[in-house]
Coordinates of C-alpha atoms in Angstrom, one line a residue:
Chain A
X1 CA 37.7 4.9 -14.2
X2 CA 38.4 2.2 -11.4
X3 CA 39.9 1.8 -8.0
X4 CA 41.9 4.6 -8.2
X5 CA 39.1 7.2 -8.9
X6 CA 37.1 5.4 -6.1
X7 CA 40.0 6.0 -3.7
X8 CA 40.1 9.4 -4.8
X9 CA 36.5 10.1 -4.0
X10 CA 36.7 8.5 -0.9
X11 CA 40.0 10.4 0.2
X12 CA 37.8 13.8 -0.8
X13 CA 34.8 13.0 0.9
X14 CA 36.7 12.6 4.1
X15 CA 38.5 16.0 3.5
X16 CA 35.3 17.6 2.8
X17 CA 33.2 16.0 5.1
X18 CA 35.4 16.2 8.3
X19 CA 34.7 20.0 8.5
X20 CA 31.4 19.5 8.0
X21 CA 30.6 17.5 11.0
X22 CA 33.1 19.0 13.3
X23 CA 30.6 22.4 12.6
X24 CA 27.5 20.3 13.0
X25 CA 28.8 19.0 16.3
X26 CA 30.1 22.7 17.5
X27 CA 26.7 24.0 16.4
X28 CA 24.7 21.4 18.2
X29 CA 26.6 22.1 21.5
X30 CA 25.8 25.5 21.4
X31 CA 22.1 24.1 20.7
X32 CA 22.1 22.1 23.7
X33 CA 23.5 24.8 25.9
X34 CA 20.5 27.2 24.5
X35 CA 18.0 24.4 25.0
X36 CA 19.1 24.1 28.7
X37 CA 19.2 27.9 29.3
X38 CA 15.2 27.7 27.5
X39 CA 14.4 25.0 30.2
X40 CA 15.7 27.1 33.1
X41 CA 15.5 30.6 32.1
X42 CA 12.3 30.9 29.9
X43 CA 14.1 33.6 28.0
X44 CA 13.0 34.5 24.5
X45 CA 16.7 35.4 23.3
X46 CA 17.9 31.9 24.1
X47 CA 15.0 30.7 22.3
X48 CA 15.9 32.4 19.1
X49 CA 19.8 31.5 19.5
X50 CA 17.9 27.9 19.8
X51 CA 16.1 28.0 16.6
X52 CA 19.1 29.8 14.7
X53 CA 21.5 27.0 15.7
X54 CA 18.7 24.3 14.9
X55 CA 18.4 26.2 11.2
X56 CA 22.3 25.8 10.7
X57 CA 22.8 22.3 12.0
X58 CA 19.9 21.2 9.6
X59 CA 21.4 22.5 6.9
X60 CA 24.7 21.6 7.6
X61 CA 23.3 18.0 7.8
X62 CA 22.1 18.4 4.6
X63 CA 25.3 19.6 2.9
X64 CA 27.1 16.5 4.5
X65 CA 24.3 14.4 3.0
X66 CA 25.2 15.6 -0.4
X67 CA 28.3 15.2 -0.2
X68 CA 27.7 11.5 0.9
X69 CA 25.5 11.1 -1.6
X70 CA 28.0 12.4 -3.8
X71 CA 30.3 9.5 -3.0
X72 CA 27.9 6.9 -3.5
X73 CA 27.4 8.0 -7.0
X74 CA 30.9 7.8 -7.3
X75 CA 31.2 4.1 -6.1
X76 CA 28.4 3.5 -8.6
X77 CA 30.2 5.3 -11.5
X78 CA 33.5 3.9 -10.8
X79 CA 33.5 0.6 -9.3
X80 CA 32.6 -2.4 -11.7
X81 CA 32.6 -5.7 -10.7
X82 CA 33.2 -8.0 -13.6
X83 CA 32.1 -11.8 -12.8
X84 CA 34.7 -14.2 -13.9
X85 CA 33.3 -16.3 -17.3
X86 CA 33.7 -19.5 -15.4
X87 CA 30.8 -18.3 -12.9
X88 CA 28.5 -17.3 -15.5
X89 CA 26.4 -20.2 -15.1
X90 CA 25.6 -19.5 -11.7
X91 CA 25.4 -15.9 -11.8
X92 CA 22.7 -14.5 -14.4
X93 CA 24.5 -11.3 -14.8
X94 CA 28.1 -10.6 -16.7
X95 CA 28.7 -7.5 -13.8
X96 CA 27.4 -5.5 -11.5
X97 CA 27.5 -1.9 -10.2
X98 CA 27.1 -0.9 -6.3
X99 CA 23.9 1.3 -5.8
X100 CA 24.7 1.6 -2.0
X101 CA 21.8 3.3 -0.1
X102 CA 22.4 6.4 1.6
X103 CA 21.5 5.0 5.1
X104 CA 23.9 2.0 5.4
X105 CA 26.9 1.4 7.8
X106 CA 27.8 4.4 9.9
X107 CA 25.3 6.8 7.8
X108 CA 22.7 5.0 9.7
X109 CA 22.8 7.4 12.7
X110 CA 23.6 10.5 10.5
X111 CA 20.4 9.9 8.2
X112 CA 18.1 9.8 11.6
X113 CA 19.4 12.8 13.0
X114 CA 19.0 14.7 9.7
X115 CA 15.8 13.8 9.5
X116 CA 15.1 14.4 13.1
X117 CA 16.2 17.9 12.7
X118 CA 14.3 18.6 9.5
X119 CA 10.7 17.3 11.6
X120 CA 11.7 19.3 14.6
X121 CA 11.9 22.4 12.8
X122 CA 8.0 21.8 11.9
X123 CA 7.5 22.0 15.7
X124 CA 9.5 25.5 16.2
X125 CA 7.0 27.4 17.4
X126 CA 6.3 25.4 20.5
X127 CA 9.1 26.9 22.7
X128 CA 8.9 24.0 25.3
X129 CA 8.8 21.3 23.4
X130 CA 11.7 22.7 21.3
X131 CA 13.9 22.8 24.7
X132 CA 13.8 19.2 25.0
X133 CA 14.2 18.3 21.4
X134 CA 17.0 20.7 21.3
X135 CA 18.9 18.6 24.2
X136 CA 17.9 15.5 22.6
X137 CA 19.1 16.6 18.9
X138 CA 22.5 17.8 20.4
X139 CA 23.0 14.0 22.2
X140 CA 22.3 12.5 18.7
X141 CA 24.8 15.1 17.2
X142 CA 27.3 14.2 20.0
X143 CA 26.9 10.4 19.3
X144 CA 27.0 10.6 15.4
X145 CA 30.6 12.6 16.0
X146 CA 32.0 10.1 18.4
X147 CA 30.3 6.6 17.3
X148 CA 29.0 7.1 13.7
X149 CA 30.7 9.6 11.7
X150 CA 30.1 9.0 8.3
X151 CA 32.9 11.0 6.8
X152 CA 35.6 9.2 9.1
X153 CA 36.7 6.0 7.2
X154 CA 33.7 6.3 5.1
X155 CA 31.8 3.3 4.5
X156 CA 34.2 0.4 5.9
X157 CA 32.6 -2.5 4.8
X158 CA 31.7 -1.5 1.2
X159 CA 35.5 -0.3 0.9
X160 CA 36.9 -3.5 2.2
X161 CA 34.7 -5.4 -0.1
X162 CA 35.5 -3.0 -3.0
X163 CA 39.7 -3.3 -2.3
X164 CA 39.6 -7.5 -1.7
X165 CA 37.7 -7.4 -5.1
X166 CA 40.6 -5.2 -6.8
X167 CA 43.2 -7.0 -4.8
X168 CA 42.0 -10.3 -5.9
X169 CA 41.8 -9.1 -9.6
X170 CA 45.1 -7.9 -9.9
X171 CA 46.7 -10.9 -8.3
X172 CA 44.8 -13.7 -9.9
X173 CA 43.9 -15.2 -7.1
X174 CA 41.7 -17.9 -7.3
X175 CA 39.6 -16.9 -4.2
X176 CA 38.2 -14.3 -6.7
X177 CA 35.5 -16.8 -7.8
X178 CA 34.2 -17.2 -4.3
X179 CA 34.7 -13.5 -3.5
X180 CA 32.5 -12.8 -7.0
X181 CA 29.9 -15.1 -5.4
X182 CA 29.8 -13.3 -2.1
X183 CA 29.7 -10.1 -3.9
X184 CA 27.1 -11.0 -6.0
X185 CA 24.7 -11.6 -3.2
X186 CA 25.8 -8.7 -1.2
X187 CA 25.3 -6.2 -4.3
X188 CA 22.1 -7.8 -5.6
X189 CA 20.4 -8.6 -2.2
X190 CA 21.2 -6.0 0.0
X191 CA 23.0 -2.8 -1.8
X192 CA 20.9 -2.8 -5.0
X193 CA 17.6 -4.0 -3.5
X194 CA 14.4 -2.1 -3.8
X195 CA 13.8 -3.0 -0.3
X196 CA 16.7 -1.6 0.8
X197 CA 16.1 1.9 -0.5
X198 CA 12.6 1.7 0.9
X199 CA 12.6 -0.3 4.2
X200 CA 15.3 1.4 6.4
X201 CA 14.3 5.0 5.3
X202 CA 10.9 4.7 6.1
X203 CA 11.8 3.5 9.5
X204 CA 14.3 6.3 10.0
X205 CA 11.6 9.0 8.8
X206 CA 9.4 7.1 11.6
X207 CA 11.6 7.2 14.3
X208 CA 12.3 11.0 13.3
X209 CA 8.7 12.0 13.6
X210 CA 8.5 9.6 16.8
X211 CA 11.0 11.8 18.8
X212 CA 8.4 14.6 18.6
X213 CA 5.5 12.0 20.3
X214 CA 8.1 11.4 23.0
X215 CA 8.8 15.1 23.7
X216 CA 5.6 15.9 23.6
X217 CA 4.5 13.2 25.9
X218 CA 7.0 14.1 28.6
X219 CA 5.8 17.5 28.5
X220 CA 1.8 15.9 28.6
X221 CA 3.2 14.4 31.9
X222 CA 4.3 17.1 33.7
X223 CA 2.1 20.1 32.4
X224 CA -1.1 18.0 32.0
X225 CA -2.1 20.1 29.4
X226 CA -4.4 18.3 26.1
X227 CA -2.3 20.1 23.8
X228 CA 0.9 18.5 24.2
X229 CA -1.7 15.3 23.5
X230 CA -2.5 16.6 20.3
X231 CA 0.9 17.3 19.3
X232 CA 2.1 13.6 20.3
X233 CA -0.8 12.0 18.2
X234 CA -0.2 14.3 15.0
X235 CA 3.3 13.3 15.1
X236 CA 2.5 9.5 16.2
X237 CA 0.3 9.7 13.3
X238 CA 3.1 10.0 10.5
X239 CA 5.1 8.3 12.5
X240 CA 2.9 4.9 13.0
X241 CA 2.1 5.2 9.2
X242 CA 5.9 5.1 8.2
X243 CA 6.6 2.4 11.1
X244 CA 3.8 -0.2 9.8
X245 CA 4.4 -0.1 5.9
X246 CA 8.2 0.4 6.6
X247 CA 8.4 -2.9 8.8
X248 CA 6.4 -4.6 6.6
X249 CA 8.6 -3.8 3.7
X250 CA 10.9 -5.9 5.6
X251 CA 9.3 -9.2 5.5
X252 CA 9.0 -9.7 1.7
X253 CA 13.0 -8.8 1.5
X254 CA 14.0 -11.2 4.0
X255 CA 12.1 -13.9 2.6
X256 CA 13.7 -13.1 -0.8
X257 CA 17.4 -12.6 0.6
X258 CA 17.7 -14.5 3.8
X259 CA 15.7 -17.8 2.4
X260 CA 16.5 -20.9 4.7
X261 CA 18.7 -18.9 6.9
X262 CA 17.4 -18.2 10.7
X263 CA 15.9 -14.8 10.7
X264 CA 12.2 -15.3 12.5
X265 CA 12.6 -14.3 16.2
X266 CA 15.9 -12.5 15.5
X267 CA 16.6 -10.0 18.1
X268 CA 15.8 -6.9 15.9
X269 CA 12.6 -8.7 14.6
X270 CA 11.3 -9.1 18.4
X271 CA 12.4 -5.7 19.3
X272 CA 10.4 -4.3 16.2
X273 CA 7.2 -5.9 17.1
X274 CA 7.6 -5.0 20.5
X275 CA 8.0 -1.4 19.6
X276 CA 5.0 -2.0 16.9
X277 CA 2.6 -3.5 19.8
X278 CA 3.8 -0.5 22.1
X279 CA 3.1 2.3 19.7
X280 CA -0.6 0.3 18.8
X281 CA -1.2 0.2 22.7
X282 CA -0.5 4.2 22.8
X283 CA -2.9 4.8 20.0
X284 CA -5.7 2.8 21.5
X285 CA -5.0 4.4 24.8
X286 CA -5.5 7.6 23.6
X287 CA -8.6 6.9 22.4
X288 CA -10.2 7.6 25.9
X289 CA -7.5 10.3 26.8
X290 CA -10.2 12.2 28.6
X291 CA -11.4 9.3 30.9
X292 CA -10.1 9.5 34.3
X293 CA -6.1 9.0 34.7
X294 CA -6.0 7.6 31.2
X295 CA -3.8 10.9 30.1
X296 CA -1.2 9.8 32.2
X297 CA -1.1 6.3 31.1
X298 CA -0.8 7.7 27.3
X299 CA 1.9 9.5 28.7
X300 CA 3.8 7.0 30.2
X301 CA 3.2 4.7 27.1
X302 CA 4.4 7.0 24.7
X303 CA 7.4 7.4 26.6
X304 CA 8.0 4.0 26.9
X305 CA 7.5 3.3 23.0
X306 CA 10.2 5.7 22.7
X307 CA 12.6 4.0 25.0
X308 CA 11.4 0.4 23.0
X309 CA 12.6 2.5 19.8
X310 CA 15.9 3.4 20.9
X311 CA 16.4 -0.1 22.6
X312 CA 15.6 -1.4 19.0
X313 CA 17.5 0.7 17.0
X314 CA 20.7 -0.1 19.6
X315 CA 20.0 -4.5 19.4
X316 CA 22.0 -4.2 16.3
X317 CA 25.0 -3.1 18.2
X318 CA 24.7 -5.0 21.4
X319 CA 22.7 -8.7 20.8
X320 CA 23.8 -11.2 17.9
X321 CA 21.4 -12.1 15.4
X322 CA 21.1 -11.8 11.5
X323 CA 20.5 -8.1 11.9
X324 CA 23.3 -7.6 14.2
X325 CA 27.1 -6.3 13.4
X326 CA 27.8 -8.2 16.8
X327 CA 28.3 -12.1 16.5
X328 CA 28.5 -14.7 19.2
Chain B
X1 CA -22.8 -2.6 30.9
X2 CA -23.2 0.7 28.9
X3 CA -22.3 0.5 25.3
X4 CA -19.6 3.7 25.9
X5 CA -18.1 1.8 28.7
X6 CA -18.0 -1.4 27.2
X7 CA -16.0 -0.2 24.4
X8 CA -13.6 1.6 27.0
X9 CA -12.8 -1.7 28.9
X10 CA -12.7 -3.3 25.5
X11 CA -9.9 -0.5 24.8
X12 CA -7.9 -1.3 28.0
X13 CA -8.0 -4.9 27.2
X14 CA -6.7 -4.4 24.0
X15 CA -4.0 -2.0 25.1
X16 CA -3.1 -4.6 27.6
X17 CA -3.0 -7.5 25.1
X18 CA -0.6 -5.7 23.1
X19 CA 1.5 -4.5 25.9
X20 CA 1.8 -8.3 27.0
X21 CA 2.8 -9.1 23.3
X22 CA 5.7 -6.6 23.6
X23 CA 6.7 -8.4 26.7
X24 CA 6.3 -11.8 25.1
X25 CA 9.1 -10.1 22.4
X26 CA 11.4 -8.9 25.4
X27 CA 11.9 -12.2 26.7
X28 CA 12.5 -13.3 23.0
X29 CA 15.2 -10.7 22.5
X30 CA 16.8 -12.0 26.2
X31 CA 16.4 -15.6 25.6
X32 CA 18.1 -15.2 21.9
X33 CA 20.9 -13.5 23.7
X34 CA 21.4 -15.9 26.4
X35 CA 21.3 -18.8 23.9
X36 CA 23.7 -17.4 21.2
X37 CA 27.1 -18.6 22.5
X38 CA 28.2 -19.4 19.0
X39 CA 27.4 -18.4 15.6
X40 CA 26.3 -22.1 14.6
X41 CA 23.4 -21.9 16.8
X42 CA 20.8 -21.2 14.6
X43 CA 21.4 -24.7 13.0
X44 CA 21.2 -26.7 15.9
X45 CA 17.8 -28.3 17.2
X46 CA 17.9 -25.7 20.1
X47 CA 17.0 -22.8 17.8
X48 CA 14.0 -24.9 16.5
X49 CA 12.6 -25.2 20.1
X50 CA 13.2 -21.7 20.7
X51 CA 11.1 -20.6 17.5
X52 CA 8.2 -23.2 18.5
X53 CA 8.8 -22.0 21.9
X54 CA 8.1 -18.1 20.9
X55 CA 5.3 -19.0 18.8
X56 CA 3.7 -21.1 21.2
X57 CA 3.9 -17.9 23.7
X58 CA 2.6 -15.2 21.4
X59 CA -0.2 -17.6 20.2
X60 CA -2.4 -17.1 22.9
X61 CA -2.3 -13.6 23.3
X62 CA -2.8 -13.4 19.3
X63 CA -6.0 -15.4 19.9
X64 CA -7.1 -13.0 22.7
X65 CA -6.1 -10.2 20.6
X66 CA -8.4 -11.3 17.7
X67 CA -11.2 -12.0 20.2
X68 CA -10.8 -8.4 21.4
X69 CA -11.0 -7.2 17.7
X70 CA -13.8 -9.7 17.3
X71 CA -15.6 -7.9 19.9
X72 CA -14.4 -5.1 17.9
X73 CA -15.4 -5.7 14.7
X74 CA -18.9 -7.5 14.9
X75 CA -19.8 -4.7 17.1
X76 CA -20.6 -2.9 13.9
X77 CA -23.0 -5.6 12.9
X78 CA -24.5 -7.0 15.9
X79 CA -26.3 -5.6 19.1
X80 CA -24.2 -5.8 22.3
X81 CA -26.1 -8.6 23.9
X82 CA -25.6 -10.8 20.3
X83 CA -22.2 -9.6 20.3
X84 CA -21.2 -10.7 23.4
X85 CA -22.6 -14.7 22.8
X86 CA -21.3 -14.5 19.4
X87 CA -18.1 -13.9 20.9
X88 CA -18.1 -16.4 23.6
X89 CA -19.0 -18.8 21.0
X90 CA -16.3 -18.2 18.8
X91 CA -13.8 -18.3 22.0
X92 CA -15.4 -21.7 22.9
X93 CA -14.6 -23.5 19.4
X94 CA -11.1 -21.9 19.4
X95 CA -10.7 -23.3 22.7
X96 CA -12.3 -26.8 21.7
X97 CA -10.0 -26.7 18.3
X98 CA -6.9 -26.1 20.4
X99 CA -7.7 -28.6 22.7
X100 CA -8.2 -31.4 20.4
X101 CA -5.9 -30.3 17.4
X102 CA -3.5 -27.5 18.0
X103 CA -3.3 -24.0 18.5
X104 CA -2.6 -23.3 14.9
X105 CA -5.9 -24.8 14.1
X106 CA -7.7 -22.7 16.7
X107 CA -5.9 -19.7 15.3
X108 CA -6.9 -20.3 12.2
X109 CA -10.6 -21.1 12.7
X110 CA -11.1 -17.5 14.3
X111 CA -8.4 -15.8 11.4
X112 CA -10.6 -17.5 8.5
X113 CA -13.9 -16.2 10.7
X114 CA -12.4 -12.8 11.0
X115 CA -11.3 -12.3 7.3
X116 CA -15.2 -13.2 6.8
X117 CA -17.0 -10.9 9.2
X118 CA -14.3 -8.0 8.2
X119 CA -14.9 -8.3 4.2
X120 CA -18.6 -7.9 5.1
X121 CA -18.0 -5.3 7.0
X122 CA -16.0 -3.5 4.5
X123 CA -18.6 -4.3 1.9
X124 CA -21.3 -3.0 3.9
X125 CA -18.9 0.2 4.4
X126 CA -18.8 0.8 0.7
X127 CA -22.4 0.5 0.2
X128 CA -23.3 3.0 2.7
X129 CA -25.5 0.5 4.6
X130 CA -27.5 1.7 7.3
X131 CA -27.3 -1.3 9.3
X132 CA -23.6 -1.0 10.3
X133 CA -22.6 1.1 13.4
X134 CA -19.4 2.8 13.6
X135 CA -17.8 4.6 16.6
X136 CA -16.4 6.8 13.9
X137 CA -18.1 9.4 11.8
X138 CA -17.8 10.0 8.1
X139 CA -17.1 7.5 5.0
X140 CA -13.6 8.2 4.6
X141 CA -12.7 7.3 8.4
X142 CA -14.9 4.2 8.4
X143 CA -13.2 2.6 5.1
X144 CA -10.2 3.5 6.8
X145 CA -11.0 1.5 10.0
X146 CA -12.4 -1.2 8.0
X147 CA -9.7 -1.7 5.7
X148 CA -7.3 -1.6 8.4
X149 CA -8.8 -4.2 10.5
X150 CA -9.5 -5.9 7.3
X151 CA -5.7 -5.7 6.5
X152 CA -4.3 -6.8 10.1
X153 CA -6.5 -10.1 10.0
X154 CA -5.4 -11.1 6.3
X155 CA -1.5 -10.4 7.4
X156 CA -2.1 -12.9 10.5
X157 CA -4.1 -15.5 8.5
X158 CA -1.5 -15.2 5.6
X159 CA 1.5 -16.1 8.2
X160 CA -0.2 -18.4 10.4
X161 CA -1.6 -20.5 7.5
X162 CA -0.3 -19.9 4.2
X163 CA 3.2 -19.6 4.8
X164 CA 3.6 -22.0 2.1
X165 CA 1.1 -21.0 -0.2
X166 CA 2.2 -20.0 -3.7
X167 CA -0.1 -17.0 -2.9
X168 CA 1.5 -16.3 0.2
X169 CA 3.4 -13.2 -1.1
X170 CA 0.4 -11.8 -3.1
X171 CA -1.5 -12.0 -0.4
X172 CA 1.1 -10.4 1.8
X173 CA 1.0 -7.2 -0.3
X174 CA -2.8 -7.1 -0.4
X175 CA -2.7 -7.0 3.4
X176 CA 0.1 -4.2 3.2
X177 CA -2.0 -2.1 1.0
X178 CA -5.2 -2.5 3.3
X179 CA -3.0 -1.7 6.2
X180 CA -1.3 1.7 4.9
X181 CA -4.4 2.8 2.8
X182 CA -6.3 1.9 6.4
X183 CA -3.8 4.0 8.5
X184 CA -4.0 6.8 6.0
X185 CA -7.8 7.1 5.9
X186 CA -8.3 6.8 9.7
X187 CA -5.8 9.3 10.2
X188 CA -6.3 11.7 7.6
X189 CA -10.1 11.4 6.7
X190 CA -10.7 15.1 6.5
X191 CA -8.0 16.2 4.4
X192 CA -8.5 13.2 2.2
X193 CA -12.3 14.6 1.9
X194 CA -11.0 17.5 0.8
X195 CA -8.5 16.1 -1.6
X196 CA -11.3 14.0 -3.5
X197 CA -13.9 16.7 -2.9
X198 CA -16.5 15.0 -0.9
X199 CA -17.6 15.7 2.8
X200 CA -16.4 13.9 6.0

């Protein structure tokens, strides 16, 4: 077991994953078309097609997720990082295996899209909301395919770390000491961290639930029907519990992993605080939904909350910071 | 002002304060982006100034939020006129402490007071005391509300005053448990009640 087996698994995933993601794209495009037709023509036929497309795309997302999980298991089984004896005083373990979570790098958006599809199936009887959600999910799938495809060059950062490690090992390069130290930090505080396995997925599940809150708020604004508020609230409750607990779980992780690094008031943290207080404001405002024009304020807040959610997600890619992939 | 109207305006006030904290965070993102011209900037004095600046913008809204929560929490213990006097005294002491010491001291005072008050509310809720009033009906929902508010003040107190304490993370986890449990109990009282076979 070793590097060659790992590379084989990676190639196999690319081969298997490419058709899966392509089918997801095609089905999602149809899903988007049927959603628009549902909105324009109010025909039950289009709605039935939309639901069928949604079932198929959700199923495909799950199959793709299983293949991704398989690659992660292969990485764990094949890649063994044995630290040089000279580093044993600094590193408390002799070797490490990478237990990479399934929501890192280009897999993040895929995981969110998959959860969103699964959540949306729980409101499949609401034709109006489903039409809007169908469009949102189509945009999601398009974005996954073109900008965050987990099957095209799978896990590029993990791959470059593994490749550099084996290259240094085979060449006897002295840089291996520094590399081993860096890898130990990455494996211990990032990939294998309990927080990495709990903090992000809770947030992505929250985001998936809050998409439905957003769609229901849009309808509340246009249809002025209290029923939409009830739907929005029922999903906001799930989302808020996961969002709050998920966000809080990031704190001890930051204390442990980043220690003295500059992370407080990092843009992603500021964005998360903004998003959380806006959702708290939304939940407060809805208490008096029947009073005056509060329903309108609540609906606008629900929409604003979702805009802040998307903005917070994108911050990783547009503003520098400790959470970000872009640096000044 | 009638009690119902009072509660309505309190909710509006809380919503506005939360919204303002959101605006402070948005300003932070924009300013961070403006300052981060090279990767080493977080090691400069400018970064410390940025952190201090952001904290100083946040703290007044945190005080206001606590006052609004304060008006919300002891309303379960006091009559409305007593409550307003109680809140005015708290705000007065906080302002005096801020003027003569620092805003952290003022914030610390109000947080300690709120932790005590909310702990009393929780104990009285558990004991099903008749002298405590709630907007929400049912034991589970009341427990949820009490736990949620206690969790929030504990977390805030922990961040503001106990960051260097050896018990910082332990207290944090207690706060997380209170908030999570409080959220679940507040949002799903009937379901929880049916799970534990009590009538809500």
